[in-house]
Structure formats: C-alpha cells, structure tokens
Short mmCIF file of C-alpha atoms in Angstrom, two decimals:
data_model
loop_
_atom_site.label_atom_id
_atom_site.label_comp_id
_atom_site.label_asym_id
_atom_site.label_seq_id
_atom_site.Cartn_x
_atom_site.Cartn_y
_atom_site.Cartn_z
CA ASP A 1440 118.47 154.61 26.49
CA SER A 1441 117.08 157.89 28.76
CA GLY A 1442 114.65 158.48 26.19
CA VAL A 1443 116.20 161.94 24.98
CA THR A 1444 117.66 161.25 21.26
CA GLN A 1445 120.36 163.68 20.33
CA THR A 1446 121.44 163.63 16.46
CA PRO A 1447 124.33 163.48 15.09
CA LYS A 1448 126.58 162.25 17.86
CA HIS A 1449 129.52 163.19 16.16
CA LEU A 1450 129.96 166.40 13.94
CA ILE A 1451 132.92 167.62 12.20
CA THR A 1452 133.24 170.68 10.71
CA ALA A 1453 135.16 173.69 9.52
CA THR A 1454 135.51 177.31 11.02
CA GLY A 1455 132.54 179.67 9.68
CA GLN A 1456 130.10 177.14 8.78
CA ARG A 1457 126.76 176.19 10.00
CA VAL A 1458 125.17 173.18 11.85
CA THR A 1459 121.71 172.22 13.08
CA LEU A 1460 121.82 170.18 15.89
CA ARG A 1461 118.59 167.85 16.66
CA CYS A 1462 117.08 166.58 20.19
CA SER A 1463 113.55 164.48 20.44
CA PRO A 1464 112.36 164.82 24.18
CA ARG A 1465 111.49 161.78 26.30
CA SER A 1466 107.57 160.95 25.38
CA GLY A 1467 105.47 163.47 27.13
CA ASP A 1468 108.12 165.94 28.29
CA LEU A 1469 107.02 169.64 27.00
CA SER A 1470 110.40 171.39 28.20
CA VAL A 1471 113.38 171.24 26.30
CA TYR A 1472 117.00 172.74 27.40
CA TRP A 1473 119.95 173.11 25.80
CA TYR A 1474 123.48 172.74 27.27
CA GLN A 1475 126.99 173.40 26.43
CA GLN A 1476 129.98 171.49 28.10
CA SER A 1477 133.29 172.49 27.20
CA LEU A 1478 136.44 171.27 29.11
CA ASP A 1479 137.15 174.61 30.74
CA GLN A 1480 133.72 176.09 31.29
CA GLY A 1481 131.52 173.09 32.60
CA LEU A 1482 127.92 172.76 31.72
CA GLN A 1483 126.53 176.16 30.53
CA PHE A 1484 123.00 176.91 30.13
CA LEU A 1485 122.11 178.07 26.51
CA ILE A 1486 117.77 178.17 25.99
CA GLN A 1487 114.91 176.71 27.58
CA TYR A 1488 111.84 175.93 25.51
CA TYR A 1489 108.43 174.98 26.61
CA ASN A 1490 105.74 173.52 24.38
CA GLY A 1491 107.19 175.63 21.23
CA GLU A 1492 107.67 178.96 23.15
CA GLU A 1493 111.33 180.30 24.45
CA ARG A 1494 111.26 180.28 27.94
CA ALA A 1495 114.50 181.24 29.32
CA LYS A 1496 117.99 182.25 27.79
CA GLY A 1497 120.94 181.74 29.48
CA ASN A 1498 124.58 182.28 28.07
CA ILE A 1499 123.86 181.71 24.40
CA LEU A 1500 125.86 183.67 21.33
CA GLU A 1501 123.99 185.42 19.00
CA ARG A 1502 125.12 183.29 16.47
CA PHE A 1503 123.22 180.50 17.88
CA SER A 1504 119.46 179.93 17.66
CA ALA A 1505 116.95 177.60 18.42
CA GLN A 1506 113.85 176.26 18.14
CA GLN A 1507 111.01 174.22 19.41
CA PHE A 1508 108.54 172.44 16.90
CA PRO A 1509 104.80 171.53 17.31
CA ASP A 1510 106.17 167.93 17.56
CA LEU A 1511 107.97 168.90 20.18
CA HIS A 1512 111.33 168.05 19.04
CA SER A 1513 113.90 171.13 18.96
CA GLU A 1514 116.65 172.02 17.12
CA LEU A 1515 119.77 174.01 18.28
CA ASN A 1516 121.70 176.28 15.24
CA LEU A 1517 124.89 177.24 15.32
CA SER A 1518 126.22 179.50 12.85
CA SER A 1519 129.66 181.21 11.96
CA LEU A 1520 131.46 178.52 14.04
CA GLU A 1521 134.56 179.12 15.49
CA LEU A 1522 137.02 176.77 16.99
CA GLY A 1523 136.04 177.87 20.61
CA ASP A 1524 132.41 176.37 19.64
CA SER A 1525 134.00 172.84 19.88
CA ALA A 1526 132.47 171.30 22.81
CA LEU A 1527 129.59 168.80 24.03
CA TYR A 1528 126.22 169.63 23.18
CA PHE A 1529 123.15 168.65 25.27
CA CYS A 1530 119.93 168.50 25.13
CA ALA A 1531 117.69 167.86 28.20
CA SER A 1532 113.94 167.06 28.37
CA SER A 1533 111.76 167.72 31.39
CA SER A 1534 108.15 166.48 32.65
CA PRO A 1535 105.24 168.78 33.47
CA LEU A 1536 104.23 166.50 36.26
CA ASP A 1537 103.91 167.57 40.06
CA ILE A 1538 107.24 168.05 41.63
CA LYS A 1539 107.45 164.87 43.53
CA ASP A 1540 107.98 163.43 39.96
CA ASP A 1541 110.28 165.94 38.92
CA TYR A 1542 113.75 164.41 38.48
CA GLY A 1543 114.90 167.42 36.95
CA TYR A 1544 116.04 166.52 33.59
CA THR A 1545 116.93 163.44 31.58
CA PHE A 1546 119.60 164.12 29.37
CA GLY A 1547 120.34 162.78 25.91
CA SER A 1548 123.99 161.43 25.00
CA GLY A 1549 125.21 164.59 23.43
CA THR A 1550 126.30 165.77 20.09
CA ARG A 1551 130.15 166.42 20.07
CA LEU A 1552 131.02 168.97 17.69
CA THR A 1553 134.24 169.64 16.80
CA VAL A 1554 135.39 173.02 14.50
CA VAL A 1555 138.62 172.81 12.82
CA ALA B 994 119.90 184.39 40.28
CA GLN B 995 121.02 181.29 41.12
CA SER B 996 124.48 179.62 41.84
CA VAL B 997 126.11 176.55 42.32
CA ALA B 998 130.04 175.90 43.37
CA GLN B 999 131.62 172.86 43.79
CA PRO B 1000 134.84 173.66 45.26
CA GLU B 1001 136.90 170.48 44.46
CA ASP B 1002 137.71 170.03 40.98
CA GLN B 1003 138.78 166.17 41.73
CA VAL B 1004 138.45 163.82 44.68
CA ASN B 1005 140.63 160.85 45.35
CA VAL B 1006 139.47 158.06 47.75
CA ALA B 1007 140.82 154.88 48.17
CA GLU B 1008 138.07 152.19 47.27
CA GLY B 1009 136.12 150.98 50.59
CA ASN B 1010 136.58 154.46 52.50
CA PRO B 1011 134.21 157.06 52.72
CA LEU B 1012 133.21 159.54 49.85
CA THR B 1013 132.43 163.14 50.09
CA VAL B 1014 131.73 165.80 47.30
CA LYS B 1015 131.08 169.29 48.24
CA CYS B 1016 128.08 171.70 46.87
CA THR B 1017 127.19 174.86 47.93
CA TYR B 1018 124.44 176.96 46.48
CA SER B 1019 122.76 180.32 46.35
CA VAL B 1020 119.11 180.97 45.33
CA SER B 1021 117.05 183.99 46.29
CA GLY B 1022 114.17 181.47 48.09
CA ASN B 1023 113.93 177.95 48.53
CA PRO B 1024 116.07 175.68 46.31
CA TYR B 1025 115.55 172.53 44.71
CA LEU B 1026 118.57 170.22 44.32
CA PHE B 1027 119.82 167.34 42.25
CA TRP B 1028 123.02 165.47 42.12
CA TYR B 1029 124.09 164.30 38.64
CA VAL B 1030 126.87 161.47 37.53
CA GLN B 1031 128.66 161.86 34.07
CA TYR B 1032 130.28 158.67 32.95
CA PRO B 1033 132.93 159.06 29.67
CA ASN B 1034 130.88 159.90 26.39
CA ARG B 1035 127.51 159.68 28.43
CA GLY B 1036 125.00 162.61 29.30
CA LEU B 1037 124.77 163.02 32.67
CA GLN B 1038 122.10 160.83 34.86
CA PHE B 1039 120.08 161.72 37.87
CA LEU B 1040 121.46 160.39 41.40
CA LEU B 1041 118.86 162.15 43.81
CA LYS B 1042 117.37 165.15 44.81
CA TYR B 1043 116.09 167.45 47.63
CA ILE B 1044 112.94 168.70 47.15
CA THR B 1045 111.64 169.15 50.79
CA GLY B 1046 111.13 167.30 53.86
CA ASP B 1047 114.12 165.03 55.24
CA ASN B 1048 117.13 166.90 55.16
CA LEU B 1049 119.25 163.25 54.26
CA VAL B 1050 118.05 162.56 50.57
CA LYS B 1051 119.01 158.70 49.46
CA GLY B 1052 119.50 158.00 45.96
CA SER B 1053 120.83 155.48 43.30
CA TYR B 1054 123.90 153.25 43.52
CA GLY B 1055 124.12 154.23 47.56
CA PHE B 1056 124.54 157.51 47.58
CA GLU B 1057 123.04 160.32 49.95
CA ALA B 1058 123.14 163.95 50.11
CA GLU B 1059 122.62 166.46 53.41
CA PHE B 1060 120.76 169.42 52.83
CA ASN B 1061 122.03 171.82 55.31
CA LYS B 1062 120.09 175.35 54.93
CA SER B 1063 122.13 177.51 57.32
CA GLN B 1064 125.17 176.55 55.75
CA THR B 1065 123.61 176.50 52.06
CA SER B 1066 125.18 173.16 51.27
CA PHE B 1067 124.28 169.80 49.55
CA HIS B 1068 127.35 167.86 49.88
CA LEU B 1069 127.05 164.12 48.32
CA LYS B 1070 128.50 161.17 50.28
CA LYS B 1071 128.65 157.73 49.95
CA PRO B 1072 129.54 155.37 52.85
CA SER B 1073 131.89 152.72 51.17
CA ALA B 1074 133.55 153.87 47.69
CA LEU B 1075 133.72 152.05 44.20
CA VAL B 1076 136.15 151.92 41.18
CA SER B 1077 132.91 152.01 39.65
CA ASP B 1078 131.92 155.22 41.24
CA SER B 1079 134.60 156.88 39.26
CA ALA B 1080 133.06 159.78 37.28
CA LEU B 1081 132.21 163.07 36.75
CA TYR B 1082 129.83 164.77 39.42
CA PHE B 1083 127.51 167.71 38.96
CA CYS B 1084 125.77 169.67 41.70
CA ALA B 1085 122.59 171.34 40.33
CA VAL B 1086 119.95 174.00 41.63
CA ARG B 1087 116.77 175.69 40.89
CA GLU B 1088 114.60 178.21 42.45
CA ARG B 1089 111.16 176.88 43.47
CA VAL B 1090 108.61 179.27 41.82
CA ASP B 1091 104.74 178.70 41.81
CA THR B 1092 104.27 178.31 37.72
CA GLY B 1093 106.69 176.76 35.43
CA ARG B 1094 110.20 175.53 35.61
CA ARG B 1095 113.27 177.51 35.71
CA ALA B 1096 116.69 176.25 34.03
CA LEU B 1097 118.91 174.35 36.36
CA THR B 1098 121.86 175.60 36.89
CA PHE B 1099 125.04 173.20 37.31
CA GLY B 1100 128.07 173.79 39.36
CA SER B 1101 131.31 173.12 37.35
CA GLY B 1102 131.47 169.61 37.89
CA THR B 1103 133.70 167.31 40.47
CA ARG B 1104 135.85 164.54 39.33
CA LEU B 1105 135.68 161.68 41.53
CA GLN B 1106 138.51 158.99 41.07
CA VAL B 1107 138.39 155.86 43.23
CA GLN B 1108 141.61 154.08 43.82
CA PRO B 1109 141.46 150.14 44.36
#
C-alpha cells in the first residue's frame, strides 16, 4: 500500500455520462497530481493542486475538472465522456519536505475508466 | 518547457545479462531526474532519483542510473537482469525551482522484457 488511495478501481460508463474519481493523498502530502495513462499517449499530466489551490495545468480537456478539498483529498470530474477517454487515471501526491527527502511522487493504483 | 524522450518502446534482454534503458531530457535549467517502474495493474513505483552530486545514482532492486549533463541523458542500468525485472519503466524530469514543485514530465515508457 503506497498510502495514496484511489477509488473506484474500475469504472464502466456510457458515452455522454459524467463520472467522479477520488484520490486521498499520502498522509502529510499537500500536493496532488492527476495523470492520464492511455495506450497510445503514455502518461499525460492533467492538473496539479497544492494545499487546495490549483498549481499547474497540463493537457486537461475543458470537459474535465478537478478540485482539492480542505482535508486534501481530490476529485477529478470527467463529463460528456467519449470513447477516447477510456484510460487509467492516476493520482499522485508529493511531500513538502526538503528536496533530499523528495521521492518525486507516490502513486495510487489508479482508476481504470472504460467508456462504452 | 521540460520534456523526456525514451527512444525505445521495448528492450529485450536475456536473464543474467546487463540491461540499459535509455532516457534523454530537456529542461531550461538544472534537472531533477527520476526513474519509476510499473508492474501490470499497478501504479508507478519509485526506483531512483538524481538531485545533485555523484553522477552515478544507485536505487532499488539493484538498479542504477548515470546522469550525463553534456549528453542530457539519464540511462537506467542493471548489471544482471532478472525475469522479475520485466515491467514498464518510466523516466521523468522536473526542472529545479527555488519555490514550489512543478509537475513531473514523464517519458513514454519502455517495456523491459527479460527472457529466461
């Protein structure tokens, strides 16, 4: 167990629907990152939050949004789903500690989204 | 902007032979470099990192990586491959900044296949 919890593990939904993916970061980590992993595009950075505030945006579609709550858990909302949104969605968290203690990220086990 | 290139989609090596997984990077300033490994249906796991200092970095499971600034490379190596090393390997980079932490940029991944 990495300490980063993602739910649900699997999700099957129809095109046009909306889903919410949840992530609880490792205890003490303030930053949460969302990544999309698809077969043809590798690991794509979507968005980063730090202590409740959006810090950086990557290749996130307008149909997607995220937020980080006061308890530091984060949710990724995907709407108007298309077949091409089928992918593994990873959440990762990182520590605010000094860089010598920085292991980059701790990843959750991901949510596999299948859009049919 | 920061980017990472992993030029090989797959590397095949016989058990007991040395292995190398290649990675080159591009950042505006000095980099922080990471290697992660992903086993099937799992999140990415930290292997090793280069922050500063010795160019040869030793990590988990007998892996090591050599930072070469002039060639902007950070190749992953292991003297003797095991069948259990078969997995997907990701190189990642983040530019050093004085404040905050930018998101990691990942390479496209290299699948390592170790034959018995």
